XYZ file of C-alpha atoms in Angstrom:
653
model
C -0.031 -0.002 0.017
C 1.426 3.377 -1.013
C 2.223 5.802 1.760
C 0.092 8.904 1.701
C 2.003 12.119 1.192
C 2.204 14.234 4.357
C 1.251 17.852 4.185
C 2.304 20.213 6.942
C -0.200 21.527 9.541
C 0.227 24.958 8.054
C -1.251 23.658 4.827
C -4.441 22.500 6.586
C -4.954 25.936 8.111
C -4.074 27.698 4.902
C -6.661 25.599 3.048
C -9.341 26.104 5.641
C -8.785 29.856 6.205
C -10.438 31.210 3.066
C -13.438 28.916 3.556
C -13.982 29.844 7.152
C -13.339 33.533 6.430
C -15.739 33.662 3.513
C -19.270 35.018 3.887
C -20.279 32.927 0.800
C -21.340 35.988 -1.161
C -23.745 36.949 1.655
C -21.917 39.905 3.234
C -22.983 42.541 0.743
C -26.622 41.453 0.414
C -27.699 40.735 3.925
C -30.323 43.488 3.972
C -32.646 45.520 1.802
C -33.550 49.121 2.526
C -35.724 51.528 0.620
C -37.770 54.670 1.092
C -41.066 55.116 -0.715
C -42.940 58.379 -1.212
C -45.817 56.867 -3.192
C -46.933 54.251 -0.646
C -50.680 54.391 0.165
C -51.664 55.881 3.468
C -53.140 52.905 5.321
C -56.146 52.701 7.573
C -55.570 50.885 10.820
C -58.425 49.371 12.815
C -57.567 48.698 16.447
C -59.959 46.528 18.442
C -61.550 48.590 21.199
C -60.195 51.843 19.832
C -61.513 52.384 16.284
C -60.221 53.115 12.834
C -57.283 55.459 12.336
C -56.304 57.096 9.075
C -52.656 57.669 8.316
C -50.744 59.961 8.541
C -51.316 60.207 12.292
C -52.069 63.414 14.081
C -51.768 63.997 17.779
C -55.349 63.030 18.554
C -55.017 59.698 16.706
C -51.693 59.067 18.498
C -53.512 59.562 21.823
C -56.082 56.999 20.665
C -53.324 54.437 20.075
C -51.934 55.173 23.525
C -55.287 54.075 24.982
C -55.095 50.644 23.343
C -54.011 47.647 25.358
C -50.284 47.124 24.918
C -47.180 45.369 26.243
C -44.448 47.843 27.329
C -41.216 47.998 25.371
C -37.981 49.367 26.731
C -38.012 53.126 27.214
C -41.734 53.731 26.737
C -42.514 51.980 23.441
C -45.855 50.172 23.180
C -46.265 46.753 21.579
C -49.832 46.191 20.383
C -51.391 42.735 19.952
C -51.153 42.081 16.182
C -54.366 40.014 16.387
C -56.184 43.115 17.528
C -54.922 45.226 14.606
C -56.320 45.172 11.075
C -54.566 46.939 8.191
C -56.244 48.163 5.063
C -55.877 46.007 1.989
C -54.333 48.747 -0.083
C -51.177 48.674 2.074
C -51.007 44.874 1.988
C -51.401 44.817 -1.816
C -48.788 47.499 -2.148
C -46.318 45.543 -0.003
C -46.972 42.366 -2.059
C -46.613 44.127 -5.394
C -43.854 46.643 -4.676
C -41.760 45.409 -1.757
C -41.845 41.610 -1.715
C -40.080 41.025 -5.026
C -37.041 43.307 -4.457
C -36.609 41.923 -0.915
C -36.543 38.319 -2.272
C -34.225 39.272 -5.138
C -31.768 41.074 -2.789
C -31.704 38.291 -0.243
C -31.534 35.563 -2.954
C -34.732 33.932 -1.844
C -35.696 31.744 -4.813
C -39.106 31.836 -6.455
C -40.925 28.596 -6.989
C -43.942 27.977 -9.239
C -45.804 25.908 -6.753
C -45.666 28.270 -3.757
C -45.297 32.037 -3.470
C -43.738 33.819 -0.525
C -46.002 36.026 1.618
C -45.814 38.367 4.597
C -47.278 37.563 8.006
C -47.587 40.321 10.603
C -45.928 39.438 13.885
C -45.824 42.743 15.783
C -47.079 46.314 15.812
C -44.958 48.710 17.878
C -45.869 52.325 18.458
C -43.181 54.840 19.411
C -44.355 58.135 20.896
C -42.799 61.513 20.054
C -39.333 61.912 21.586
C -38.481 58.184 21.580
C -34.731 57.623 21.220
C -33.027 54.229 21.172
C -35.994 52.319 22.537
C -34.804 48.783 21.777
C -37.367 46.271 20.731
C -35.769 42.879 20.998
C -37.123 39.725 19.463
C -35.902 36.125 19.790
C -38.846 33.893 18.960
C -38.514 33.458 15.218
C -40.800 30.806 13.616
C -39.188 27.983 11.754
C -41.006 28.746 8.472
C -39.775 32.337 8.308
C -36.756 33.039 6.029
C -36.565 36.882 6.397
C -37.925 39.883 8.286
C -39.525 42.923 6.725
C -40.120 46.053 8.838
C -42.317 48.897 7.550
C -41.805 52.246 9.304
C -44.801 54.678 9.054
C -44.144 58.241 10.228
C -46.653 60.787 11.540
C -47.581 63.815 9.381
C -45.665 66.191 11.615
C -42.548 64.032 12.114
C -39.539 66.294 12.594
C -36.843 63.657 11.960
C -35.665 60.148 12.842
C -34.190 56.886 11.685
C -34.653 53.171 12.213
C -31.869 50.629 12.788
C -32.057 46.834 12.781
C -29.085 45.146 14.551
C -27.893 41.570 14.934
C -24.373 40.686 16.149
C -21.946 43.293 14.851
C -24.096 43.904 11.741
C -26.853 46.433 11.257
C -29.119 47.919 8.636
C -30.178 51.539 8.987
C -32.801 53.624 7.183
C -31.351 57.075 6.618
C -32.350 59.920 8.842
C -35.695 61.471 8.044
C -35.015 65.157 7.492
C -37.417 67.715 8.939
C -38.043 69.423 5.612
C -39.313 66.131 4.218
C -42.291 66.373 6.534
C -43.560 69.244 4.381
C -43.992 66.874 1.423
C -45.565 63.449 1.090
C -45.257 61.119 4.013
C -42.400 58.683 3.514
C -42.848 55.001 4.104
C -39.586 53.159 4.755
C -38.890 49.465 4.497
C -36.113 47.254 5.824
C -35.857 43.629 4.710
C -33.181 41.519 6.344
C -31.989 37.950 6.507
C -33.753 36.517 9.534
C -32.037 35.820 12.826
C -33.065 34.323 16.107
C -32.487 37.645 17.732
C -33.094 41.099 16.314
C -32.850 44.512 17.985
C -34.783 47.399 16.542
C -33.543 50.864 17.611
C -35.687 53.809 16.331
C -35.029 57.492 16.773
C -38.024 59.732 16.265
C -39.057 63.261 16.842
C -42.630 62.478 15.887
C -44.954 59.488 16.116
C -43.696 56.341 14.502
C -45.462 53.047 13.922
C -43.384 49.964 13.042
C -45.098 47.008 11.338
C -42.876 43.930 11.507
C -43.557 41.042 9.147
C -42.137 37.567 8.813
C -41.446 36.656 5.204
C -42.846 33.144 4.871
C -42.021 30.734 2.078
C -44.239 27.616 2.249
C -41.955 25.421 0.117
C -39.870 23.109 2.341
C -37.075 23.357 -0.209
C -36.605 27.093 0.594
C -34.800 27.484 3.895
C -32.606 30.141 5.382
C -29.531 28.257 4.066
C -31.004 28.615 0.577
C -29.857 32.241 0.686
C -26.349 31.234 -0.364
C -24.879 29.967 -3.520
C -21.885 28.049 -2.281
C -21.423 25.033 -4.537
C -17.720 25.739 -5.151
C -17.041 26.434 -1.506
C -18.805 23.223 -0.473
C -16.719 21.154 -2.914
C -13.481 22.687 -1.642
C -14.458 22.194 1.992
C -15.452 18.578 1.375
C -12.096 17.800 -0.274
C -10.169 19.416 2.596
C -12.004 17.332 5.173
C -11.390 14.205 3.119
C -7.645 14.889 3.049
C -7.759 15.631 6.787
C -9.589 12.411 7.623
C -7.143 10.309 5.628
C -4.272 11.922 7.469
C -2.735 13.475 4.334
C -2.181 16.449 6.617
C 0.452 16.010 9.280
C -1.665 15.980 12.408
C 1.033 17.201 14.774
C 2.049 16.068 18.239
C 0.798 15.676 20.898
C -2.784 16.231 19.821
C -4.807 16.199 16.572
C -5.883 19.515 15.102
C -8.641 21.376 16.838
C -9.138 24.256 14.449
C -10.481 27.383 16.190
C -11.984 30.012 13.892
C -12.536 33.439 15.477
C -15.890 34.587 14.087
C -14.999 38.254 14.355
C -13.328 40.841 16.618
C -16.728 42.071 17.815
C -18.831 38.867 17.558
C -19.728 37.544 20.995
C -22.740 35.324 21.555
C -24.076 34.805 25.045
C -22.600 31.427 26.302
C -25.827 30.677 28.110
C -27.820 31.263 24.962
C -25.443 29.053 22.979
C -25.848 26.305 25.620
C -29.656 26.607 25.486
C -30.231 27.129 21.716
C -27.041 26.039 19.921
C -26.746 27.295 16.426
C -30.190 28.932 16.570
C -28.480 31.854 18.309
C -26.365 32.714 15.225
C -26.815 36.004 13.489
C -25.932 37.637 10.172
C -23.566 35.726 7.915
C -22.709 33.240 10.649
C -26.044 31.487 10.093
C -25.574 30.565 6.395
C -21.932 29.787 6.993
C -22.701 27.107 9.586
C -25.773 25.913 7.614
C -23.432 25.343 4.667
C -20.698 23.586 6.625
C -22.886 21.436 8.882
C -24.084 18.727 6.435
C -20.585 18.332 4.927
C -19.035 18.067 8.417
C -21.595 15.413 9.565
C -21.267 13.515 6.272
C -17.488 13.007 6.758
C -17.534 12.315 10.479
C -16.334 15.760 11.705
C -17.957 17.987 14.242
C -18.543 21.726 14.698
C -18.931 23.541 17.992
C -18.704 26.952 19.568
C -16.658 28.377 22.422
C -15.926 31.748 24.047
C -12.394 32.652 22.945
C -10.537 35.087 25.214
C -7.348 36.521 23.771
C -4.885 38.140 26.191
C -1.855 40.088 24.927
C 0.649 41.198 27.504
C 3.011 44.046 26.686
C 5.568 45.943 28.710
C 8.814 45.328 30.629
C 7.769 41.835 31.700
C 7.306 40.647 28.183
C 10.435 41.974 26.455
C 14.200 41.983 26.841
C 14.458 45.680 27.538
C 15.663 47.092 30.830
C 12.970 48.410 33.069
C 14.173 51.959 32.580
C 13.547 51.868 28.835
C 10.250 52.470 27.128
C 8.732 49.329 25.625
C 6.485 50.931 22.961
C 8.926 49.935 20.194
C 9.129 46.401 21.534
C 5.341 46.042 21.618
C 5.112 47.361 18.064
C 7.777 44.999 16.849
C 6.238 41.900 18.390
C 7.703 41.787 21.918
C 4.569 40.589 23.638
C 3.078 37.394 25.026
C -0.244 35.936 23.890
C -2.454 33.572 25.719
C -5.765 32.010 24.591
C -8.590 30.700 26.773
C -11.542 28.617 25.596
C -14.596 28.282 27.725
C -18.264 27.360 27.312
C -17.594 24.780 24.554
C -20.870 23.542 23.089
C -21.952 21.644 19.942
C -24.460 22.849 17.356
C -27.211 21.399 19.526
C -26.008 23.298 22.629
C -24.702 20.182 24.339
C -21.440 20.542 26.302
C -18.213 19.551 24.510
C -15.073 18.215 26.188
C -16.406 18.585 29.756
C -16.764 21.675 31.884
C -14.096 24.122 32.849
C -11.603 26.510 31.394
C -9.214 25.380 28.628
C -6.138 27.510 28.904
C -3.006 27.763 26.752
C 0.060 29.988 27.235
C 1.237 30.068 24.569
C -1.361 28.177 22.561
C -0.755 24.423 22.496
C -4.348 23.539 21.638
C -2.804 21.869 18.647
C -0.479 24.415 17.169
C -0.160 28.175 17.187
C -1.443 28.022 13.613
C -4.748 26.372 14.544
C -6.432 29.616 15.619
C -7.729 31.534 12.618
C -8.741 35.112 13.468
C -11.189 36.725 11.078
C -9.517 40.091 11.750
C -6.430 40.758 13.804
C -8.304 41.935 16.933
C -5.518 44.133 18.300
C -5.489 46.257 15.177
C -9.021 47.486 15.908
C -7.997 49.180 19.150
C -6.094 52.454 19.595
C -4.180 52.214 22.892
C -2.154 55.058 24.462
C 1.630 54.497 24.643
C 3.103 52.630 27.553
C 5.187 54.303 30.252
C 8.707 53.026 30.734
C 7.910 50.749 33.690
C 4.267 49.877 32.943
C 2.896 46.606 31.716
C -0.441 46.180 30.023
C -2.666 43.234 29.163
C -5.170 43.667 26.372
C -8.183 41.363 26.755
C -10.598 40.708 23.937
C -13.436 38.159 24.153
C -15.124 36.764 21.044
C -17.014 33.638 19.933
C -15.085 31.008 18.020
C -16.157 28.200 15.764
C -14.539 24.819 16.585
C -13.827 22.214 13.918
C -12.415 18.721 14.650
C -12.488 15.098 13.574
C -15.190 13.272 15.525
C -12.914 10.281 16.041
C -10.566 12.511 18.038
C -13.178 13.869 20.407
C -12.167 11.707 23.332
C -8.478 12.364 22.763
C -8.993 16.088 22.580
C -11.152 16.004 25.751
C -8.292 14.557 27.763
C -5.511 16.515 26.035
C -6.953 19.944 26.687
C -6.098 21.426 29.991
C -9.015 20.805 32.309
C -10.778 18.714 29.750
C -11.877 16.125 32.331
C -14.369 17.095 35.027
C -12.540 17.597 38.285
C -14.454 14.791 39.940
C -12.809 12.327 37.623
C -9.491 13.007 39.273
C -10.819 11.862 42.661
C -9.826 8.286 43.116
C -13.258 6.902 44.055
C -15.067 8.382 41.025
C -12.149 7.788 38.652
C -11.822 4.192 39.844
C -15.523 3.574 39.238
C -15.294 4.939 35.722
C -12.353 2.652 34.872
C -14.115 -0.313 36.470
C -17.227 0.133 34.389
C -15.243 0.348 31.119
C -13.824 -2.458 29.118
C -10.128 -3.080 29.552
C -9.145 -1.605 26.192
C -11.337 1.433 26.708
C -10.103 1.894 30.278
C -6.487 1.791 29.045
C -7.285 4.487 26.478
C -8.812 6.612 29.225
C -5.729 6.075 31.402
C -3.315 7.029 28.701
C -5.309 10.179 27.773
C -5.335 11.179 31.457
C -1.615 10.719 31.689
C -1.119 12.828 28.593
C -3.239 15.606 30.104
C -1.222 15.587 33.288
C 2.200 15.247 31.706
C 1.929 17.861 28.917
C 5.008 20.030 29.660
C 3.298 23.265 28.524
C -0.168 22.748 30.008
C 1.223 21.707 33.410
C 2.573 25.246 33.806
C -0.748 26.968 33.257
C -3.446 24.943 34.930
C -6.343 27.165 36.005
C -7.217 24.946 38.981
C -5.475 22.385 41.223
C -5.555 18.769 39.996
C -5.212 15.517 41.926
C -2.086 13.703 40.544
C -1.488 11.494 43.586
C -5.044 10.081 43.735
C -4.957 9.595 39.964
C -1.565 7.944 40.075
C -2.556 5.494 42.812
C -5.755 4.568 40.928
C -3.885 4.045 37.669
C -1.045 2.070 39.234
C -3.594 -0.232 40.897
C -5.405 -0.730 37.589
C -2.115 -1.227 35.722
C -1.185 -4.121 38.036
C -4.548 -5.714 37.366
C -4.070 -5.093 33.580
C -0.486 -6.386 33.775
C 0.514 -3.160 31.981
C 3.899 -1.946 33.235
C 4.154 1.113 30.900
C 0.999 2.593 32.465
C 2.316 1.801 35.934
C 5.595 3.529 35.245
C 3.959 6.606 33.686
C 1.679 6.845 36.684
C 4.711 6.706 39.016
C 6.264 9.498 36.932
C 3.095 11.514 37.533
C 4.235 11.968 41.189
C 7.926 12.125 40.291
C 8.585 8.560 41.556
C 8.064 9.855 45.124
C 7.933 6.716 47.242
C 5.608 8.040 49.996
C 3.123 9.101 47.320
C 3.340 5.729 45.477
C 3.362 3.817 48.782
C 5.885 1.090 49.536
C 3.264 -1.665 49.588
C 2.207 -0.669 46.031
C 5.827 -0.950 44.861
C 6.063 -4.463 46.381
C 2.870 -5.512 44.603
C 4.275 -4.176 41.320
C 7.545 -6.121 41.904
C 5.643 -9.322 42.466
C 3.411 -8.685 39.366
C 5.926 -7.417 36.834
C 9.061 -9.099 38.126
C 12.558 -7.856 38.882
C 13.799 -7.865 35.317
C 11.058 -5.464 34.192
C 11.359 -3.107 37.165
C 15.118 -3.162 37.722
C 15.795 0.208 36.131
C 12.736 1.807 37.678
C 13.996 0.834 41.149
C 17.174 2.845 40.571
C 15.036 5.796 39.407
C 13.032 5.504 42.635
C 16.272 5.556 44.691
C 17.576 8.579 42.828
C 14.318 10.586 42.997
C 13.706 10.356 46.763
C 15.512 12.652 49.181
C 14.773 10.818 52.426
C 17.373 8.143 53.256
C 15.013 6.278 55.482
C 12.549 5.985 52.645
C 15.302 4.734 50.323
C 16.587 2.166 52.774
C 13.048 0.975 53.407
C 12.781 0.298 49.689
C 16.126 -1.546 49.732
C 14.931 -3.610 52.632
C 11.740 -4.521 50.784
C 13.716 -5.518 47.702
C 16.135 -7.488 49.827
C 13.294 -9.429 51.416
C 11.784 -10.290 48.035
C 14.847 -10.904 45.947
C 18.569 -11.629 46.192
C 20.954 -9.651 48.387
C 23.052 -8.588 45.389
C 20.308 -6.226 44.114
C 20.121 -4.590 47.539
C 23.906 -4.038 47.330
C 23.519 -2.368 43.938
C 20.752 -0.196 45.242
C 22.959 0.824 48.126
C 25.657 1.759 45.592
C 23.050 4.034 43.987
C 22.183 5.407 47.410
C 25.827 6.137 48.146
C 26.339 7.797 44.794
C 23.439 10.143 45.425
C 24.755 10.972 48.869
C 28.160 11.686 47.546
C 26.738 14.015 44.822
C 24.659 16.007 47.257
C 27.547 16.311 49.734
C 29.895 17.510 46.999
C 27.230 20.081 45.999
C 27.442 21.552 49.480
C 24.753 19.583 51.370
C 26.306 17.503 54.206
C 22.928 16.414 55.510
C 22.953 13.167 53.525
C 25.733 11.786 55.681
C 23.779 12.356 58.860
C 20.587 11.045 57.329
C 22.436 7.921 56.136
C 23.626 7.115 59.635
C 20.174 7.908 61.146
C 18.576 5.516 58.670
C 20.998 2.732 59.416
C 19.996 2.840 63.055
C 16.551 1.383 62.219
C 17.630 -0.895 59.408
C 18.531 -4.515 60.007
C 22.068 -5.243 58.789
C 22.309 -1.634 57.609
C 25.983 -1.421 58.567
C 26.755 -4.680 56.825
C 25.112 -3.516 53.642
C 27.050 -0.291 53.833
C 30.253 -2.260 54.173
C 29.430 -4.167 51.007
C 29.143 -0.960 48.990
C 31.660 -0.328 46.221
C 33.360 2.832 47.465
C 34.014 5.035 44.466
C 35.907 8.263 44.157
C 34.440 10.592 46.816
C 35.655 13.729 48.441
C 37.546 12.952 51.667
C 35.434 15.505 53.429
C 32.350 13.375 52.825
C 33.941 10.408 54.553
C 35.194 12.559 57.313
C 31.678 13.841 57.978
C 30.291 10.301 57.847
C 32.905 9.055 60.327
C 32.085 11.870 62.734
C 28.404 11.006 62.747
C 29.140 7.289 63.232
C 31.518 8.015 66.096
C 28.938 10.248 67.784
C 26.355 7.481 67.468
C 28.620 4.988 69.191
C 29.370 7.297 72.091
C 25.747 8.398 72.669
C 24.086 5.011 72.190
C 26.727 2.425 73.124
C 24.269 -0.110 74.556
C 21.723 0.250 71.849
C 24.451 -0.035 69.131
C 26.149 -3.017 70.764
C 24.767 -5.521 68.268
C 26.004 -3.411 65.435
C 29.298 -2.511 67.045
C 31.506 -4.716 64.868
C 30.128 -3.632 61.505
C 30.058 -0.038 62.678
C 33.700 -0.159 63.714
C 34.648 -1.571 60.343
C 32.685 1.136 58.610
C 34.258 3.822 60.701
C 37.653 2.363 59.969
C 36.931 2.532 56.246
C 35.794 6.090 56.550
C 38.876 6.997 58.563
C 41.171 5.607 55.905
C 39.238 7.489 53.240
C 39.697 10.816 54.957
C 43.173 10.421 56.478
C 44.614 13.378 54.596
C 42.135 15.661 56.419
C 41.594 14.114 59.891
C 44.307 12.402 61.920
C 42.745 12.200 65.454
C 40.532 9.342 64.247
C 43.517 6.952 64.412
C 42.807 6.563 68.203
C 39.326 5.264 67.687
């Protein structure tokens, strides 16, 4: 079988970037706005109030104020659309004059079987003097593909405008000039691609009535995603995912790509709304983009999600090589800064949680690679910050919403690789042990290896946002590894706590020795000796090994113990000599084992110090040391000979 050619990670991102950045031809046609001076003046019949003839005067406006209403922010009045009837001449005019250009502009296709139509969903009255009275809507029906708002001004309107907003996008009807009030009343129309949330912000110096319609297309073939013509984009995207899934892209180490696409420097969706509604929260061009990508992603086994992406850029003396007395403006401008990225609130298209709760932090970004974050616009370029003082540091923080893209087969791996990807309760031994017990052996081993990767990542371990539980996890995994007869997992679990014997527990080491055998664990025993600072702990391990296996291994472990003591003493720490003697006091045949050590090249001062401690022990505890007197004397004699150039009085001992 031929080997697939590898393409660098940069190629994957380079290929995806134009697709994720593109608005699919939607950016320039997301709304329709027009002002009409020949629109008919409608008659409105309000239940319980009567019939009003447009344009409104003050008396008719007062009549509207007497109608039942639901308050809007700032004093606006939302009337019940079921209680309002509009004359047919306005409805016919909307159908004949407005509907066609709205559909053409928004690329809503026309079908022979069914024709689009308008359905009134709200009537909002804004009194004179209303300014920025937001009317927010989030309950969009499934059969609606667009919104059309008709603004009707009063006959003595002195000015105003109407703005529709969603995300960082907006459509605005130009300001209504006072002199225009002297001529025919202007009717203004906004048609926009529909969202699950719209905010209408009018400014008026007269009376203004807003009729909001849903544009309904009965044909099931016409959906909101039909607003885009993206055949070429879809083909390119499908081919990129195919190459990704067959690993023609180099996936990188230690984790597979988790591509993070920043939707925009000012695009931030409420994480709670994302968790509740998923992709229904999307606005503007984000909606057709995801609608286009979703079927291809699901077809090829990939997944899309969302997350809150926080970008922190630190600048100043702490982030560059300049001296504190020098200004760092030039350094910041030339790239002397540190970036960190945080992902939180990860959810899928359905709003379900991805990768477990918590904060996913990287500093710098090891999510996969620094290249795996695709910003739609460099967010720092959109901010004008004052220059830094010479000794001042600054952190710029920008929060946006990001689109996540990853291979579904890698979801479990990514979950454990990302910092904090496992719920904290999993690290507690009882819960974690239960999870492993309920899993098949192969699946449990995969979980164990993923947990070890998450703990041992050299970058992530420096930036954990909360304390983890390595000892409880290590004990659980070592216990399971003995049951699975899997020494690599046992050894990696021991490394999780730096081979610290009190954390691993001596009894656990003895069980591992009996399960895996001396030949498998021989080198690990020497690592355990070398990584523990307490001589008592080390000699306890030697005693355990001596009781299980031959005496020669204990001698070799003592050699390792001596070598470590010699190194620490030569480095200026004489405490090992005292600890060595103290440990021998409670260790059967300790002096004899020490005598059997192969004495290498050591500083005479080390042996002098050891002899002093041994001599003090004999004088202070003569009765207690009587049984060890002979081997102690021999050991002292050996120490004395080793340090003769420095210490002559010991000849009398």
